[in-house]
Short mmCIF file of C-alpha atoms in Angstrom, two decimals:
data_model
loop_
_atom_site.label_atom_id
_atom_site.label_comp_id
_atom_site.label_asym_id
_atom_site.label_seq_id
_atom_site.Cartn_x
_atom_site.Cartn_y
_atom_site.Cartn_z
CA UNK N 1 0.02 -0.01 0.05
CA UNK N 2 1.48 3.56 -1.19
CA UNK N 3 1.61 6.31 1.40
CA UNK N 4 -0.27 9.73 0.72
CA UNK N 5 1.66 12.17 -1.88
CA UNK N 6 3.49 14.95 0.62
CA UNK N 7 2.12 18.05 0.92
CA UNK N 8 -1.85 16.50 1.36
CA UNK N 9 -2.45 19.24 4.18
CA UNK N 10 -3.86 21.78 1.64
CA UNK N 11 -6.34 18.92 0.71
CA UNK N 12 -7.83 19.07 4.22
CA UNK N 13 -11.44 20.34 4.20
CA UNK N 14 -12.07 19.95 7.89
CA UNK N 15 -9.86 19.94 11.37
CA UNK N 16 -7.06 21.81 10.66
CA UNK N 17 -7.50 23.55 14.33
CA UNK N 18 -6.55 20.10 15.64
CA UNK N 19 -4.69 18.31 13.44
CA UNK N 20 -1.59 18.15 15.65
CA UNK N 21 -3.86 15.97 18.03
CA UNK N 22 -5.13 13.91 14.85
CA UNK N 23 -1.35 13.24 13.89
CA UNK N 24 -0.13 11.95 17.50
CA UNK N 25 -3.16 10.04 17.51
CA UNK N 26 -2.23 8.43 14.12
CA UNK N 27 1.33 7.77 15.21
CA UNK N 28 -0.18 5.27 17.77
CA UNK N 29 -2.52 3.87 15.11
CA UNK N 30 0.15 3.22 12.68
CA UNK N 31 2.27 1.85 14.89
CA UNK N 32 -0.35 -0.84 15.65
CA UNK N 33 -1.10 -1.77 12.35
CA UNK N 34 2.34 -2.40 11.44
CA UNK N 35 1.79 -5.81 13.70
CA UNK N 36 -2.11 -6.16 13.23
CA UNK N 37 -1.74 -9.35 11.09
CA UNK N 38 0.95 -11.11 13.24
CA UNK N 39 -0.36 -14.04 14.76
CA UNK N 40 1.06 -15.38 17.62
CA UNK N 41 2.82 -18.98 17.25
CA UNK N 42 0.69 -21.53 18.81
CA UNK N 43 -2.62 -19.59 17.86
CA UNK N 44 -5.33 -19.95 15.12
CA UNK N 45 -6.57 -16.77 13.28
CA UNK N 46 -9.94 -17.71 15.12
CA UNK N 47 -7.99 -17.28 18.13
CA UNK N 48 -6.27 -14.37 17.44
CA UNK N 49 -9.01 -12.63 15.85
CA UNK N 50 -10.90 -12.94 19.55
CA UNK N 51 -7.86 -11.28 21.38
CA UNK N 52 -7.76 -7.69 19.02
CA UNK N 53 -10.73 -5.11 19.68
CA UNK N 54 -10.48 -1.89 17.54
CA UNK N 55 -11.69 1.48 19.48
CA UNK N 56 -12.53 1.54 23.45
CA UNK N 57 -16.16 1.59 23.37
CA UNK N 58 -18.06 -0.89 25.90
CA UNK N 59 -21.05 -2.81 25.28
CA UNK N 60 -24.60 -1.29 26.19
CA UNK N 61 -27.35 -2.96 27.74
CA UNK N 62 -29.68 -1.69 24.78
CA UNK N 63 -27.97 -3.63 22.51
CA UNK N 64 -29.99 -6.75 21.30
CA UNK N 65 -28.46 -9.56 19.42
CA UNK N 66 -30.21 -11.14 16.51
CA UNK N 67 -30.33 -13.46 13.52
CA UNK N 68 -31.16 -11.92 10.18
CA UNK N 69 -31.40 -14.94 7.47
CA UNK N 70 -28.71 -16.47 9.62
CA UNK N 71 -26.31 -13.76 9.82
CA UNK N 72 -25.60 -12.39 13.55
CA UNK N 73 -26.65 -8.82 13.84
CA UNK N 74 -26.55 -6.46 16.78
CA UNK N 75 -29.46 -4.11 16.99
CA UNK N 76 -29.57 -0.35 18.67
CA UNK N 77 -32.92 1.44 18.77
CA UNK N 78 -33.06 5.27 19.01
CA UNK N 79 -34.94 6.49 22.35
CA UNK N 80 -38.15 7.75 20.49
CA UNK N 81 -39.76 6.21 17.31
CA UNK N 82 -37.50 4.88 14.80
CA UNK N 83 -37.77 6.27 11.10
CA UNK N 84 -35.83 3.76 9.15
CA UNK N 85 -32.70 0.93 9.09
CA UNK N 86 -28.70 2.02 9.13
CA UNK N 87 -26.70 -0.90 8.57
CA UNK N 88 -23.11 -0.96 9.86
CA UNK N 89 -20.48 -2.54 8.92
CA UNK N 90 -17.34 -2.76 10.70
CA UNK N 91 -13.76 -2.49 9.50
CA UNK N 92 -10.52 -4.97 10.11
CA UNK N 93 -9.19 -5.95 6.76
CA UNK N 94 -12.26 -8.22 6.19
CA UNK N 95 -10.58 -11.12 8.93
CA UNK N 96 -10.33 -8.84 12.08
CA UNK N 97 -13.15 -6.71 14.13
CA UNK N 98 -16.74 -7.56 15.04
CA UNK N 99 -19.98 -6.52 15.32
CA UNK N 100 -20.60 -6.31 18.69
CA UNK N 101 -17.13 -3.75 19.02
CA UNK N 102 -19.03 -0.43 18.62
CA UNK N 103 -21.98 -0.24 21.03
CA UNK N 104 -21.48 3.28 22.36
CA UNK N 105 -20.96 4.80 18.98
CA UNK N 106 -23.21 2.96 17.41
CA UNK N 107 -26.11 3.54 19.85
CA UNK N 108 -25.27 7.77 19.98
CA UNK N 109 -25.88 7.06 16.22
CA UNK N 110 -29.43 5.52 16.47
CA UNK N 111 -30.24 8.04 18.90
CA UNK N 112 -28.73 11.33 17.07
CA UNK N 113 -30.84 9.61 14.06
CA UNK N 114 -33.75 8.35 14.91
CA UNK N 115 -32.39 4.95 13.08
CA UNK N 116 -32.59 1.92 14.36
CA UNK N 117 -28.70 0.51 13.41
CA UNK N 118 -27.92 -2.78 12.58
CA UNK N 119 -24.13 -3.86 12.92
CA UNK N 120 -23.89 -7.36 10.55
CA UNK N 121 -21.67 -9.64 11.70
CA UNK N 122 -20.86 -10.64 8.43
CA UNK N 123 -18.17 -13.84 8.03
CA UNK N 124 -14.63 -13.46 7.96
CA UNK N 125 -10.93 -14.44 6.33
CA UNK N 126 -9.44 -16.67 6.47
CA UNK N 127 -12.16 -19.14 7.69
CA UNK N 128 -14.84 -18.20 4.53
CA UNK N 129 -13.18 -16.27 1.56
CA UNK N 130 -14.73 -13.60 -0.84
CA UNK N 131 -17.15 -13.27 -1.34
CA UNK N 132 -18.63 -14.75 1.51
CA UNK N 133 -18.93 -11.68 3.62
CA UNK N 134 -20.52 -9.61 0.93
CA UNK N 135 -23.23 -12.54 0.44
CA UNK N 136 -23.87 -12.06 4.14
CA UNK N 137 -24.35 -8.28 3.73
CA UNK N 138 -26.93 -8.72 0.32
CA UNK N 139 -28.94 -11.15 2.59
CA UNK N 140 -29.44 -8.62 5.27
CA UNK N 141 -29.89 -5.96 3.15
CA UNK N 142 -32.15 -7.51 1.37
CA UNK N 143 -34.17 -9.03 4.27
CA UNK N 144 -34.51 -5.69 5.68
CA UNK N 145 -35.50 -3.76 2.58
CA UNK N 146 -38.30 -6.41 1.78
CA UNK N 147 -39.86 -5.79 5.52
CA UNK N 148 -43.46 -3.94 5.05
CA UNK N 149 -43.04 -0.34 5.79
CA UNK N 150 -39.48 -0.31 5.97
CA UNK N 151 -38.94 3.38 5.78
CA UNK N 152 -35.59 4.71 5.14
CA UNK N 153 -32.83 2.53 4.47
CA UNK N 154 -29.00 3.54 4.71
CA UNK N 155 -25.81 1.45 5.10
CA UNK N 156 -22.33 2.29 5.96
CA UNK N 157 -18.99 1.44 7.43
CA UNK N 158 -14.87 1.92 8.12
CA UNK N 159 -12.19 0.43 6.07
CA UNK N 160 -13.22 -2.91 4.44
CA UNK N 161 -16.70 -2.28 6.04
CA UNK N 162 -17.19 1.08 3.66
CA UNK N 163 -15.60 -1.35 0.59
CA UNK N 164 -18.80 -3.92 1.16
CA UNK N 165 -21.42 -0.56 1.65
CA UNK N 166 -20.49 0.45 -1.41
CA UNK N 167 -20.32 -2.83 -3.16
CA UNK N 168 -24.08 -3.77 -1.61
CA UNK N 169 -25.46 -0.41 -3.08
CA UNK N 170 -24.08 -1.10 -6.37
CA UNK N 171 -25.02 -4.76 -6.29
CA UNK N 172 -28.34 -5.11 -4.30
CA UNK N 173 -30.38 -2.98 -7.44
CA UNK N 174 -30.29 -6.21 -9.74
CA UNK N 175 -31.78 -8.26 -6.54
CA UNK N 176 -34.66 -6.57 -6.07
CA UNK N 177 -35.10 -4.37 -9.31
CA UNK N 178 -34.40 -1.19 -7.30
CA UNK N 179 -32.00 0.98 -5.22
CA UNK N 180 -33.77 0.16 -1.71
CA UNK N 181 -30.99 2.87 -0.14
CA UNK N 182 -31.35 6.52 0.24
CA UNK N 183 -27.74 7.14 1.89
CA UNK N 184 -24.72 5.34 2.07
CA UNK N 185 -21.72 6.65 4.43
CA UNK N 186 -18.01 5.44 3.35
CA UNK N 187 -15.52 6.16 5.94
CA UNK N 188 -11.75 5.41 4.31
CA UNK N 189 -13.18 2.60 2.26
CA UNK N 190 -10.80 0.02 0.53
CA UNK N 191 -12.14 1.25 -3.35
CA UNK N 192 -9.60 -0.35 -5.59
CA UNK N 193 -8.12 -4.17 -4.35
CA UNK N 194 -5.72 -4.11 -7.31
CA UNK N 195 -4.02 -1.00 -5.11
CA UNK N 196 -2.29 -3.00 -2.28
CA UNK N 197 -3.52 -4.69 0.85
CA UNK N 198 -2.04 -7.78 -0.04
CA UNK N 199 -1.80 -9.44 3.41
CA UNK N 200 -5.37 -8.94 4.09
CA UNK N 201 -6.42 -9.97 0.82
CA UNK N 202 -4.08 -13.03 1.17
CA UNK N 203 -6.55 -14.54 3.48
CA UNK N 204 -9.47 -12.92 2.06
CA UNK N 205 -8.87 -13.93 -1.91
CA UNK N 206 -5.68 -15.95 -2.12
CA UNK N 207 -4.16 -16.35 -5.01
CA UNK N 208 -6.50 -13.63 -6.87
CA UNK N 209 -5.48 -12.19 -9.88
CA UNK N 210 -5.37 -8.49 -10.94
CA UNK N 211 -8.93 -9.21 -12.80
CA UNK N 212 -10.66 -10.78 -9.85
CA UNK N 213 -9.77 -8.10 -7.64
CA UNK N 214 -10.45 -5.58 -10.21
CA UNK N 215 -14.07 -7.54 -10.40
CA UNK N 216 -14.25 -7.02 -6.44
CA UNK N 217 -13.59 -3.28 -6.66
CA UNK N 218 -15.85 -0.49 -6.34
CA UNK N 219 -13.76 2.06 -8.07
CA UNK N 220 -14.10 0.20 -11.23
CA UNK N 221 -17.71 -0.62 -11.07
CA UNK N 222 -21.04 0.77 -13.02
CA UNK N 223 -22.62 3.37 -10.43
CA UNK N 224 -25.28 4.31 -12.41
CA UNK N 225 -28.38 4.20 -9.86
CA UNK N 226 -26.40 4.70 -6.48
CA UNK N 227 -27.78 6.72 -3.80
CA UNK N 228 -26.43 9.86 -2.14
CA UNK N 229 -22.84 9.12 -0.50
CA UNK N 230 -20.52 10.70 2.01
CA UNK N 231 -17.10 10.24 2.25
CA UNK N 232 -14.98 10.43 5.11
CA UNK N 233 -10.95 9.93 5.26
CA UNK N 234 -7.97 11.94 6.61
CA UNK N 235 -4.67 13.64 5.15
CA UNK N 236 -2.67 11.05 6.98
CA UNK N 237 -4.47 8.18 5.41
CA UNK N 238 -2.90 5.30 2.72
CA UNK N 239 -6.20 5.25 1.33
CA UNK N 240 -6.64 9.44 0.79
CA UNK N 241 -6.35 9.19 -3.12
CA UNK N 242 -9.17 6.03 -3.00
CA UNK N 243 -11.30 8.19 -1.31
CA UNK N 244 -10.69 11.09 -3.53
CA UNK N 245 -11.15 9.33 -6.34
CA UNK N 246 -14.12 7.23 -5.61
CA UNK N 247 -15.85 10.42 -4.63
CA UNK N 248 -15.57 12.24 -8.15
CA UNK N 249 -16.77 9.43 -9.65
CA UNK N 250 -19.61 8.90 -7.64
CA UNK N 251 -20.27 12.53 -7.45
CA UNK N 252 -21.04 12.14 -11.34
CA UNK N 253 -24.04 9.14 -10.51
CA UNK N 254 -25.69 11.38 -7.28
CA UNK N 255 -25.09 14.15 -4.72
CA UNK N 256 -21.95 13.57 -2.55
CA UNK N 257 -20.05 14.98 0.58
CA UNK N 258 -16.45 15.02 1.37
CA UNK N 259 -14.92 15.54 4.93
CA UNK N 260 -10.79 15.41 4.79
CA UNK N 261 -9.68 15.41 7.74
CA UNK N 262 -6.14 17.69 8.32
CA UNK N 263 -3.44 14.77 10.03
CA UNK N 264 -5.86 12.18 10.43
CA UNK N 265 -4.93 8.65 9.66
CA UNK N 266 -6.97 5.44 8.99
CA UNK N 267 -9.38 4.27 11.02
CA UNK N 268 -9.04 7.57 13.49
CA UNK N 269 -12.52 7.58 13.69
CA UNK N 270 -12.02 4.08 16.03
CA UNK N 271 -9.96 6.26 18.75
CA UNK N 272 -11.20 8.92 20.78
CA UNK N 273 -10.19 12.31 19.46
CA UNK N 274 -11.77 15.60 18.26
CA UNK N 275 -11.47 14.37 14.86
CA UNK N 276 -13.28 11.19 15.45
CA UNK N 277 -16.08 13.08 17.85
CA UNK N 278 -16.71 15.60 15.02
CA UNK N 279 -16.75 13.08 12.17
CA UNK N 280 -19.17 10.77 13.82
CA UNK N 281 -21.48 13.72 14.70
CA UNK N 282 -21.23 14.69 10.87
CA UNK N 283 -21.70 11.43 9.62
CA UNK N 284 -25.64 11.51 11.93
CA UNK N 285 -26.04 14.95 10.13
CA UNK N 286 -25.83 13.44 7.26
CA UNK N 287 -27.98 10.64 7.63
CA UNK N 288 -30.79 13.12 9.15
CA UNK N 289 -30.29 15.37 6.09
CA UNK N 290 -30.72 12.54 3.83
CA UNK N 291 -33.94 11.47 5.80
CA UNK N 292 -35.88 14.49 4.30
#
């Protein structure tokens, strides 16, 4: 994976006042990512996964564990009447993370947006190869969209979760005959699988050719009919160029919003910082605006 180009600070659209705080948080995040896929000797990947946690959210008693089309889902309901559903897809390179790791964040999102939030526990690599993860998300999305009176429907996620969210809104119209989603929130997504991600993709798509990686990349997909989208990334993220390119293409087909946080690194919304707090608030505001 290549680093973002020098001099990217000028690309920032937000976060200049707390850029130094974001840069310090980014240094900690990058040091962790450097060894993220190193499984200790004597441990299976599944066992290792249980020891890895992103962010510092704690479980909330309001969360409910459900199963939708055989897929585990963690549900968060808003304080008042729900106006619809937001499907959340966690990050972790398609092989780490969990739908149970963001309770505080997702309950707060439900309350801010008046949406029921469903965090999807899609199957992960290396136990399950692509497209098992996407199949799970599509199954949940279809089931939710086909509920009577489904109301407003949105989807989003971080990193690998943003990749799956983008693929879902691209693929699901063919299955339903319509676009059920009104909005998608894409946080520092992996949109072009031909550009890096070798360790993660070695687990998700072992031996995949460039053609297969390209076919699984939103960056090369037909974007006709996609819903409104919000893109969020930091200037210190190696995926900054992918986000800028994806947003430009998406904008040709649907309204977009773009937040580029000064100094922020990949996965910056998973740690407590000013940038993370602002990004989460702006994501909620986007989901509220698109309901109108």
